Short mmCIF file of C-alpha atoms and ligand atoms in Angstrom, two decimals:
data_model
loop_
_atom_site.label_atom_id
_atom_site.label_comp_id
_atom_site.label_asym_id
_atom_site.label_seq_id
_atom_site.Cartn_x
_atom_site.Cartn_y
_atom_site.Cartn_z
CA UNK A 182 0.13 -0.05 0.19
CA UNK A 183 1.17 3.67 -1.07
CA UNK A 184 1.85 5.81 2.41
CA UNK A 185 -0.69 8.14 1.00
CA UNK A 186 -1.49 11.46 2.70
CA UNK A 187 0.12 12.99 5.64
CA UNK A 188 -1.19 15.96 6.82
CA UNK A 189 0.62 17.94 9.80
CA UNK A 190 -1.79 20.07 12.19
CA UNK A 191 -5.30 19.47 13.15
CA UNK A 192 -7.15 22.55 12.46
CA UNK A 193 -9.69 23.58 10.40
CA UNK A 194 -7.81 23.36 7.17
CA UNK A 195 -6.34 20.00 8.01
CA UNK A 196 -10.04 18.68 8.76
CA UNK A 197 -11.35 20.16 5.31
CA UNK A 198 -8.33 18.66 3.28
CA UNK A 199 -8.94 15.57 5.13
CA UNK A 200 -12.66 15.43 4.15
CA UNK A 201 -12.34 16.63 0.74
CA UNK A 202 -9.80 13.92 -0.18
CA UNK A 203 -12.33 11.34 0.66
CA UNK A 204 -15.17 13.21 -0.79
CA UNK A 205 -13.15 13.19 -4.11
CA UNK A 206 -12.58 9.50 -4.08
CA UNK A 207 -9.00 9.36 -2.69
CA UNK A 208 -8.36 5.74 -1.68
CA UNK A 209 -4.89 5.72 0.03
CA UNK A 210 -4.46 6.08 3.72
CA UNK A 211 -5.05 9.67 5.11
CA UNK A 212 -3.06 10.34 8.41
CA UNK A 213 -3.92 13.72 10.29
CA UNK A 214 -1.07 14.48 12.96
CA UNK A 215 -1.70 17.47 15.59
CA UNK A 216 -0.12 18.42 18.82
CA UNK A 217 -3.35 19.42 20.77
CA UNK A 218 -5.67 17.10 22.62
CA UNK A 219 -8.33 17.18 19.90
CA UNK A 220 -9.59 15.93 16.82
CA UNK A 221 -10.13 19.10 14.42
CA UNK A 222 -12.33 21.69 15.87
CA UNK A 223 -13.66 25.28 15.04
CA UNK A 224 -11.86 28.28 16.67
CA UNK A 225 -14.14 30.90 15.79
CA UNK A 226 -16.92 29.87 19.12
CA UNK A 227 -13.71 29.96 21.24
CA UNK A 228 -14.34 33.73 21.77
CA UNK A 229 -17.98 33.82 21.00
CA UNK A 230 -20.92 31.31 22.04
CA UNK A 231 -18.51 28.82 23.35
CA UNK A 232 -16.80 30.98 25.72
CA UNK A 233 -20.07 32.60 26.78
CA UNK A 234 -21.32 29.08 27.86
CA UNK A 235 -23.82 28.87 25.29
CA UNK A 236 -22.68 25.50 23.52
CA UNK A 237 -20.68 22.59 24.65
CA UNK A 238 -17.21 21.25 23.41
CA UNK A 239 -19.03 18.76 20.79
CA UNK A 240 -20.75 21.73 19.30
CA UNK A 241 -17.05 23.28 18.09
CA UNK A 242 -15.90 19.97 16.88
CA UNK A 243 -15.45 20.27 12.82
CA UNK A 244 -17.10 17.00 12.74
CA UNK A 245 -18.67 14.31 14.85
CA UNK A 246 -16.41 12.36 16.58
CA UNK A 247 -17.39 9.18 14.49
CA UNK A 248 -16.78 10.73 11.24
CA UNK A 249 -12.99 10.08 10.80
CA UNK A 250 -13.65 6.37 11.39
CA UNK A 251 -16.41 6.41 9.13
CA UNK A 252 -14.26 7.86 6.66
CA UNK A 253 -11.03 5.83 7.52
CA UNK A 254 -9.25 8.87 8.11
CA UNK A 255 -6.29 8.35 11.06
CA UNK A 256 -6.07 10.99 13.62
CA UNK A 257 -3.28 11.46 15.59
CA UNK A 258 -3.68 13.70 18.64
CA UNK A 259 -0.93 14.92 21.21
CA UNK A 260 1.72 14.20 18.21
CA UNK A 261 4.37 17.31 17.55
CA UNK A 262 5.95 17.12 14.16
CA UNK A 263 9.55 17.88 14.85
CA UNK A 264 11.20 17.08 11.46
CA UNK A 265 10.63 16.88 7.88
CA UNK A 266 12.81 15.19 5.09
CA UNK A 267 11.58 16.43 1.67
CA UNK A 268 13.87 14.02 -0.35
CA UNK A 269 13.21 10.93 1.97
CA UNK A 270 9.35 11.76 1.87
CA UNK A 271 9.43 11.36 5.77
CA UNK A 272 8.38 13.34 8.91
CA UNK A 273 9.31 12.39 12.45
CA UNK A 274 7.18 13.24 15.26
CA UNK A 275 8.63 14.07 19.02
CA UNK A 276 7.71 10.66 20.62
CA UNK A 277 10.33 9.17 17.58
CA UNK A 278 7.46 7.77 15.22
CA UNK A 279 7.92 8.43 11.99
CA UNK A 280 5.65 8.46 8.66
CA UNK A 281 6.41 8.50 5.22
CA UNK A 282 4.13 9.97 2.54
CA UNK A 283 3.49 10.49 -0.91
CA UNK A 284 1.98 13.79 -0.56
CA UNK A 285 2.18 16.19 2.88
CA UNK A 286 0.01 18.74 3.51
CA UNK A 287 1.17 21.53 5.97
CA UNK A 288 -1.69 22.78 7.84
CA UNK A 289 0.34 24.06 11.14
CA UNK A 290 -1.68 27.45 11.57
CA UNK A 291 -0.03 29.67 13.93
CA UNK A 292 0.54 30.59 17.68
CA UNK A 293 -0.67 33.34 19.48
CA UNK A 294 2.09 36.20 19.60
CA UNK A 295 3.46 36.77 23.27
CA UNK A 296 4.67 40.28 24.43
CA UNK A 297 7.57 38.78 25.87
CA UNK A 298 7.65 40.76 28.89
CA UNK A 299 7.83 40.79 32.82
CA UNK A 300 5.38 38.99 34.62
CA UNK A 301 3.80 37.01 31.15
CA UNK A 302 3.86 33.79 32.79
CA UNK A 303 2.02 34.67 36.01
CA UNK A 304 -1.20 33.05 37.01
CA UNK A 305 -4.20 35.04 35.54
CA UNK A 306 -2.25 36.29 32.17
CA UNK A 307 -4.05 34.26 29.40
CA UNK A 308 -3.60 33.92 25.44
CA UNK A 309 -6.73 32.63 22.92
CA UNK A 310 -5.12 30.33 20.35
CA UNK A 311 -6.55 26.82 21.07
CA UNK A 312 -9.49 24.80 22.91
CA UNK A 313 -7.03 24.54 26.05
CA UNK A 314 -6.56 28.27 26.29
CA UNK A 315 -10.24 28.86 25.83
CA UNK A 316 -10.98 26.21 28.64
CA UNK A 317 -8.23 27.99 31.18
CA UNK A 318 -9.61 31.22 30.45
CA UNK A 319 -13.26 30.49 30.57
CA UNK A 320 -12.87 28.65 34.19
CA UNK A 321 -11.50 32.12 35.07
CA UNK A 322 -13.96 34.44 33.92
CA UNK A 323 -15.64 34.76 37.40
CA UNK A 324 -18.44 37.66 37.44
CA UNK A 325 -17.27 40.95 39.38
CA UNK A 326 -13.37 39.87 38.23
CA UNK A 327 -11.82 42.58 36.47
CA UNK A 328 -10.50 41.59 32.91
CA UNK A 329 -7.89 43.57 30.87
CA UNK A 330 -7.73 42.85 27.16
CA UNK A 331 -4.69 43.60 25.53
CA UNK A 332 -5.00 44.53 22.06
CA UNK A 333 -8.18 45.88 20.47
CA UNK A 334 -8.30 43.23 17.42
CA UNK A 335 -11.30 41.03 16.63
CA UNK A 336 -10.65 38.54 18.92
CA UNK A 337 -9.85 41.03 21.93
CA UNK A 338 -13.20 42.64 21.03
CA UNK A 339 -15.16 39.69 20.84
CA UNK A 340 -13.62 38.48 24.21
CA UNK A 341 -14.44 41.99 25.88
CA UNK A 342 -17.83 41.64 24.83
CA UNK A 343 -18.44 37.82 25.87
CA UNK A 344 -16.59 38.94 29.40
CA UNK A 345 -19.04 41.41 29.79
CA UNK A 346 -21.88 39.07 28.91
CA UNK A 347 -20.38 36.92 31.91
CA UNK A 348 -20.44 40.08 34.17
CA UNK A 349 -16.97 41.11 34.40
CA UNK A 350 -15.44 44.61 34.46
CA UNK A 351 -13.52 45.06 31.10
CA UNK A 352 -10.69 47.06 30.12
CA UNK A 353 -9.08 47.19 26.51
CA UNK A 354 -5.66 48.16 25.99
CA UNK A 355 -4.71 49.23 22.33
CA UNK A 356 -1.38 50.54 21.00
CA UNK A 357 -2.86 52.32 17.92
CA UNK A 358 -5.09 55.57 17.92
CA UNK A 359 -8.10 53.30 17.51
CA UNK A 360 -9.36 49.44 18.17
CA UNK A 361 -9.14 47.51 14.45
CA UNK A 362 -6.94 50.05 13.02
CA UNK A 363 -4.89 47.45 11.29
CA UNK A 364 -7.86 45.80 9.82
CA UNK A 365 -11.14 48.48 9.48
CA UNK A 366 -11.51 51.92 8.93
CA UNK A 367 -12.03 54.85 11.30
CA UNK A 368 -16.40 54.74 11.00
CA UNK A 369 -16.14 50.96 12.01
CA UNK A 370 -13.53 51.65 14.92
CA UNK A 371 -15.51 54.70 16.00
CA UNK A 372 -19.01 52.50 15.63
CA UNK A 373 -17.31 49.56 17.76
CA UNK A 374 -15.36 52.05 20.47
CA UNK A 375 -18.86 53.21 20.94
CA UNK A 376 -20.50 50.19 21.39
CA UNK A 377 -18.02 48.71 23.69
CA UNK A 378 -18.49 51.99 25.98
CA UNK A 379 -22.18 51.78 25.95
CA UNK A 380 -21.66 48.16 27.30
CA UNK A 381 -19.37 49.67 30.10
CA UNK A 382 -16.08 48.82 28.62
CA UNK A 383 -13.33 51.07 29.23
CA UNK A 384 -11.09 51.55 25.88
CA UNK A 385 -7.73 53.08 26.27
CA UNK A 386 -6.00 53.94 22.92
CA UNK A 387 -2.41 54.80 22.42
CA UNK A 388 -1.38 53.04 25.95
CA UNK A 389 1.42 50.59 25.37
CA UNK A 390 1.13 47.65 28.13
CA UNK A 391 4.95 46.97 29.18
CA UNK A 392 4.61 44.54 32.17
CA UNK A 393 2.54 42.24 34.27
CA UNK A 394 2.88 42.84 37.95
CA UNK A 395 2.05 40.55 41.06
CA UNK A 396 3.81 38.35 43.32
CA UNK A 397 2.15 34.70 42.76
CA UNK A 398 -0.64 36.12 40.45
CA UNK A 399 -1.19 38.87 38.47
CA UNK A 400 -2.54 42.15 40.32
CA UNK A 401 -1.85 44.81 37.73
CA UNK A 402 -0.43 45.68 34.06
CA UNK A 403 1.94 48.44 33.62
CA UNK A 404 2.02 51.10 30.91
CA UNK A 405 4.98 52.49 29.23
CA UNK A 406 4.32 55.83 31.35
CA UNK A 407 4.60 53.76 34.44
CA UNK A 408 1.26 53.62 35.35
CA UNK A 409 -0.20 50.52 36.66
CA UNK A 410 -3.70 49.19 35.83
CA UNK A 411 -5.21 47.11 38.72
CA UNK A 412 -6.73 43.91 37.28
CA UNK A 413 -7.21 40.09 38.43
CA UNK A 414 -6.80 38.72 34.52
CA UNK A 415 -5.41 39.78 31.48
CA UNK A 416 -5.66 38.55 28.00
CA UNK A 417 -2.83 38.89 25.50
CA UNK A 418 -4.23 39.16 22.44
CA UNK A 419 -2.06 40.95 19.66
CA UNK A 420 -2.06 38.73 16.66
CA UNK A 421 -0.14 35.25 15.64
CA UNK A 422 3.02 34.21 14.18
CA UNK A 423 2.59 31.45 11.33
CA UNK A 424 3.99 28.17 12.25
CA UNK A 425 6.69 28.20 9.51
CA UNK A 426 9.91 26.69 11.44
CA UNK A 427 9.34 22.89 10.00
CA UNK A 428 8.60 23.91 6.28
CA UNK A 429 11.75 26.35 6.86
CA UNK A 430 14.07 23.86 8.33
CA UNK A 431 13.34 21.68 5.63
CA UNK A 432 14.38 24.03 2.86
CA UNK A 433 10.91 25.13 1.38
CA UNK A 434 10.48 28.70 0.78
CA UNK A 435 9.04 30.75 3.57
CA UNK A 436 8.03 34.67 3.70
CA UNK A 437 5.90 35.51 6.24
CA UNK A 438 4.42 32.13 5.88
CA UNK A 439 4.93 28.92 3.58
CA UNK A 440 4.91 29.95 0.09
CA UNK A 441 2.66 28.42 -2.03
CA UNK A 442 0.89 28.88 -5.69
CA UNK A 443 -2.71 29.01 -6.08
CA UNK A 444 -3.05 25.02 -6.12
CA UNK A 445 -1.63 25.36 -2.53
CA UNK A 446 1.89 23.49 -3.57
CA UNK A 447 5.21 24.60 -2.30
CA UNK A 448 8.15 24.39 -4.53
CA UNK A 449 8.19 20.67 -3.62
CA UNK A 450 5.58 18.98 -5.93
CA UNK A 451 4.46 16.51 -3.12
CA UNK A 452 4.13 19.20 -0.43
CA UNK A 453 1.46 21.51 -0.03
CA UNK A 454 0.77 23.75 2.51
CA UNK A 455 -3.02 25.20 3.47
CA UNK A 456 -4.56 27.91 5.91
CA UNK A 457 -3.48 30.39 8.45
CA UNK A 458 0.35 29.44 7.43
CA UNK A 459 0.26 30.23 3.97
CA UNK A 460 1.31 33.08 1.63
CA UNK A 461 -0.64 32.90 -1.49
CA UNK A 462 -1.15 34.55 -4.59
CA UNK A 463 -4.61 36.46 -4.82
CA UNK A 464 -5.01 37.73 -8.63
CA UNK A 465 -8.32 39.84 -7.37
CA UNK A 466 -5.80 41.92 -5.21
CA UNK A 467 -2.32 41.15 -7.53
CA UNK A 468 -0.62 40.78 -4.67
CA UNK A 469 0.41 37.53 -2.17
CA UNK A 470 -1.98 37.34 0.77
CA UNK A 471 -1.33 35.59 4.36
CA UNK A 472 -5.25 35.37 5.68
CA UNK A 473 -6.22 33.97 9.11
CA UNK A 474 -9.97 33.15 8.45
CA UNK A 475 -11.99 30.22 8.10
CA UNK A 476 -13.17 30.80 4.47
CA UNK A 477 -9.23 30.54 3.49
CA UNK A 478 -8.62 27.56 5.62
CA UNK A 479 -11.84 25.72 4.21
CA UNK A 480 -11.31 26.94 0.52
CA UNK A 481 -7.18 25.97 0.39
CA UNK A 482 -8.48 22.64 2.13
CA UNK A 483 -10.44 21.59 -1.12
CA UNK A 484 -7.98 23.13 -3.26
CA UNK A 485 -5.22 20.89 -2.04
CA UNK A 486 -7.40 17.74 -1.81
CA UNK A 487 -8.13 18.15 -5.57
CA UNK A 488 -4.61 19.31 -6.19
CA UNK A 489 -3.44 15.56 -5.04
CA UNK A 490 -6.33 13.82 -6.82
CA UNK A 491 -5.55 15.53 -10.11
CA UNK A 492 -8.73 17.75 -10.00
CA UNK A 493 -6.79 21.02 -9.87
CA UNK A 494 -8.94 24.03 -9.24
CA UNK A 495 -6.87 27.27 -8.34
CA UNK A 496 -7.99 29.22 -5.25
CA UNK A 497 -8.59 32.91 -6.35
CA UNK A 498 -11.57 34.10 -3.68
CA UNK A 499 -12.47 37.46 -2.44
CA UNK A 500 -11.36 37.03 1.10
CA UNK A 501 -14.23 36.87 3.78
CA UNK A 502 -14.35 37.06 7.66
CA UNK A 503 -17.06 37.43 10.62
CA UNK A 504 -17.07 38.91 13.85
CA UNK A 505 -19.81 38.70 16.29
CA UNK A 506 -20.11 41.20 19.17
CA UNK A 507 -23.21 41.29 21.60
CA UNK A 508 -25.73 41.94 18.83
CA UNK A 509 -23.99 42.62 16.33
CA UNK A 510 -22.98 40.56 13.14
CA UNK A 511 -19.85 42.18 11.30
CA UNK A 512 -19.30 40.55 7.82
CA UNK A 513 -16.26 41.62 6.08
CA UNK A 514 -15.91 40.97 2.38
CA UNK A 515 -12.27 41.80 0.72
CA UNK A 516 -9.30 43.51 2.16
CA UNK A 517 -9.59 47.47 2.75
CA UNK A 518 -5.59 47.85 3.29
CA UNK A 519 -4.56 50.62 1.11
CA UNK A 520 -7.93 52.19 0.59
CA UNK A 521 -8.34 56.07 -0.21
CA UNK A 522 -12.14 56.50 -0.27
CA UNK A 523 -14.87 55.19 1.98
CA UNK A 524 -18.70 55.51 1.69
CA UNK A 525 -21.05 54.72 4.46
CA UNK A 526 -24.75 53.06 3.77
CA UNK A 527 -27.33 52.98 6.34
CA UNK A 528 -27.00 54.33 9.80
CA UNK A 529 -24.52 53.51 12.78
CA UNK A 530 -27.27 54.74 15.16
CA UNK A 531 -29.71 52.17 14.09
CA UNK A 532 -26.79 49.17 14.36
CA UNK A 533 -27.30 48.41 10.47
CA UNK A 534 -24.84 49.92 8.08
CA UNK A 535 -22.11 49.04 5.65
CA UNK A 536 -18.61 50.70 4.74
CA UNK A 537 -17.64 50.63 1.48
CA UNK A 538 -13.79 50.73 0.92
CA UNK A 539 -12.40 52.22 -2.33
CA UNK A 540 -8.92 52.58 -3.85
CA UNK A 541 -8.36 54.24 -7.30
CA UNK A 542 -12.21 54.23 -7.89
CA UNK A 543 -12.21 50.62 -7.47
CA UNK A 544 -14.49 48.85 -4.95
CA UNK A 545 -11.84 46.79 -2.49
CA UNK A 546 -13.88 45.63 0.43
CA UNK A 547 -16.87 46.01 2.84
CA UNK A 548 -17.45 46.16 6.32
CA UNK A 549 -21.24 45.35 7.05
CA UNK A 550 -22.71 45.66 10.41
CA UNK A 551 -26.13 43.50 10.73
CA UNK A 552 -26.11 44.40 6.56
CA UNK A 553 -26.16 40.95 4.89
CA UNK A 554 -27.33 42.12 2.07
CA UNK A 555 -24.49 44.97 1.85
CA UNK A 556 -22.01 42.17 2.59
CA UNK A 557 -23.24 39.62 -0.51
CA UNK A 558 -23.56 42.40 -2.74
CA UNK A 559 -20.08 43.93 -2.02
CA UNK A 560 -18.55 40.43 -2.19
CA UNK A 561 -19.83 39.57 -5.66
CA UNK A 562 -19.00 43.05 -7.09
CA UNK A 563 -15.59 42.79 -5.65
CA UNK A 564 -15.04 39.17 -7.43
CA UNK A 565 -16.31 40.63 -10.71
CA UNK A 566 -14.42 43.51 -10.58
CA UNK A 567 -17.54 45.88 -10.50
CA UNK A 568 -17.91 49.01 -9.07
CA UNK A 569 -21.28 50.19 -7.84
CA UNK A 570 -22.66 53.84 -8.29
CA UNK A 571 -21.66 56.05 -5.36
CA UNK A 572 -24.74 58.09 -5.48
CA UNK A 573 -26.99 55.24 -5.71
CA UNK A 574 -24.92 53.22 -2.72
CA UNK A 575 -25.81 55.98 -0.13
CA UNK A 576 -29.36 55.90 -0.86
CA UNK A 577 -31.06 53.62 1.31
CA UNK A 578 -34.22 53.44 -0.43
CA UNK A 579 -32.54 51.83 -3.60
CA UNK A 580 -32.40 48.15 -3.05
CA UNK A 581 -28.55 46.81 -2.81
CA UNK A 582 -29.43 44.25 -5.58
CA UNK A 583 -30.42 46.99 -8.00
CA UNK A 584 -26.99 48.74 -7.32
CA UNK A 585 -25.14 45.62 -7.65
CA UNK A 586 -26.92 45.18 -11.11
CA UNK A 587 -26.01 48.37 -11.90
CA UNK A 588 -22.43 48.22 -11.16
CA UNK A 589 -19.76 48.63 -13.72
C1 FAD B 659 -10.49 32.81 19.44
C2 FAD B 659 -10.51 32.97 17.77
C3 FAD B 659 -11.80 33.04 17.05
C4 FAD B 659 -11.32 33.40 15.69
N1 FAD B 659 -12.94 34.00 15.13
C5 FAD B 659 -12.90 33.84 13.74
C6 FAD B 659 -14.41 34.15 12.87
O1 FAD B 659 -15.12 34.80 13.68
N2 FAD B 659 -13.89 34.14 11.70
C7 FAD B 659 -13.01 33.58 10.97
O2 FAD B 659 -12.86 33.48 9.74
N3 FAD B 659 -11.91 33.29 11.53
C8 FAD B 659 -11.72 33.14 12.90
N4 FAD B 659 -10.54 32.67 13.73
C9 FAD B 659 -9.25 32.27 12.88
C10 FAD B 659 -9.57 30.87 12.35
O3 FAD B 659 -9.98 30.03 13.31
C11 FAD B 659 -8.28 30.46 11.49
O4 FAD B 659 -8.11 31.40 10.42
C12 FAD B 659 -8.15 28.92 11.53
O5 FAD B 659 -8.33 28.44 12.45
C13 FAD B 659 -7.14 28.40 10.42
O6 FAD B 659 -7.52 27.30 10.31
P1 FAD B 659 -5.71 26.29 10.19
O7 FAD B 659 -5.98 24.82 9.88
O8 FAD B 659 -5.03 27.08 9.27
O9 FAD B 659 -4.86 26.56 11.20
P2 FAD B 659 -5.16 26.24 13.11
O10 FAD B 659 -6.63 26.13 13.15
O11 FAD B 659 -4.38 27.46 13.60
O12 FAD B 659 -4.67 24.67 13.30
C14 FAD B 659 -3.21 24.29 13.18
C15 FAD B 659 -2.74 23.09 14.17
O13 FAD B 659 -1.59 22.67 13.65
C16 FAD B 659 -1.04 22.54 14.97
N5 FAD B 659 0.45 22.14 14.60
C17 FAD B 659 1.13 23.19 14.45
N6 FAD B 659 2.60 22.86 14.29
C18 FAD B 659 2.37 21.67 14.42
C19 FAD B 659 3.30 20.15 14.37
N7 FAD B 659 4.59 20.58 14.10
N8 FAD B 659 2.70 18.94 14.58
C20 FAD B 659 1.87 18.82 15.01
N9 FAD B 659 0.74 19.90 14.94
C21 FAD B 659 1.06 20.78 14.79
C22 FAD B 659 -1.59 23.59 15.87
O14 FAD B 659 -1.45 23.44 17.06
C23 FAD B 659 -3.15 23.60 15.71
O15 FAD B 659 -3.59 22.59 16.21
C24 FAD B 659 -10.62 32.84 14.80
C25 FAD B 659 -9.51 32.20 15.29
C26 FAD B 659 -9.33 32.17 16.92
C27 FAD B 659 -8.28 31.84 17.81
#
């Protein structure tokens, strides 16, 4: 029997690749090797409904437990792959076990960026990437405690909203002048800052936390100017570092991610990479992207499976994301980076509006708050390279569908 496909990482992208391989009729062995305690699961609920206590662990699993056996996929948990030999087509795990492969898929995702500052290992200081982190954080979220979130990105703000729901006092510290500064325009930042303040969250911008204080547990966060903010808990939510080390050491090309083509192939024809860890071309934006999103993980998982079975379907889509905070659903189509103009459609005070982002007269992205029609239309227009009429766009009496049909 051939060694088959080995997938390193047992996250969203890995789970999808394995499922798609079987769906496409792949008959050889599939081995999924992950360093966590769990079979593939979904991370988004870890800052949202699961953390709020509204769902249990079975609801976050990527597939029901029985799925993997039923589809003859071998899932090895608590196995860390420590070496990759591209020539011998073999990987080695930390327990000495080694596996040969016909094809290898690297789906190693990323790890939470640390502050690397004094006190970071004190009890009470948390990160949130995996289910283990989420369980520790959830166990600590007792009503009446004070949680300080470091980093006003999506994950930090979602945890802030969830912690308020659970009755904690919450502060958010953001180094930039506004929350979500790296991913959204001023209008969206203003709206979310306002919403969080309405819910009692204290938001401090332009502040840099540089140490955690406490003897045997966290008692305060220290800022650059020496101010100490009393707190019981902290969440460090300052981004992700892609897990490229294994690929890098094996000689694969890495540059802020494992570099792959639109079929998810590395420079080695038998080694593919998918998900958060990849840097891949996107023809719609005309540049290489490294994305951290479920959509990207799922689509690259499907593409890699297609590439392996000889049904090649290049991956080239409009990126999309979402974020749930309080009663708000934010849906994001495209990438707003580099925009030179924004148009707001709808009313932020009514909590239903969308911000459309343009560059050189072209629509490049849309952030839609409780506005699914605007989000869907924007996604389709960006994919087609169509631009809506700007006057029509601000006219909320004109249906989005009509605006989209008339877009050129
Ligand atoms: C709290 C949270 C909320 C999120 N919310 C959203 C959201 O609302 N919408 C959205 O689109 N995206 C969201 N994301 C992002 C989304 O979850 C990721 O984009 C997605 O999980 C990426 O999947 P992946 O398979 O590429 O990587 P991962 O899910 O990170 O899986 C990679 C796996 O590989 C393992 N691994 C790494 N190295 C090795 C090794 N050497 N040996 C064995 N195993 C290894 C890792 O431990 C991990 O289990 C969220 C993420 C988090 C953490």
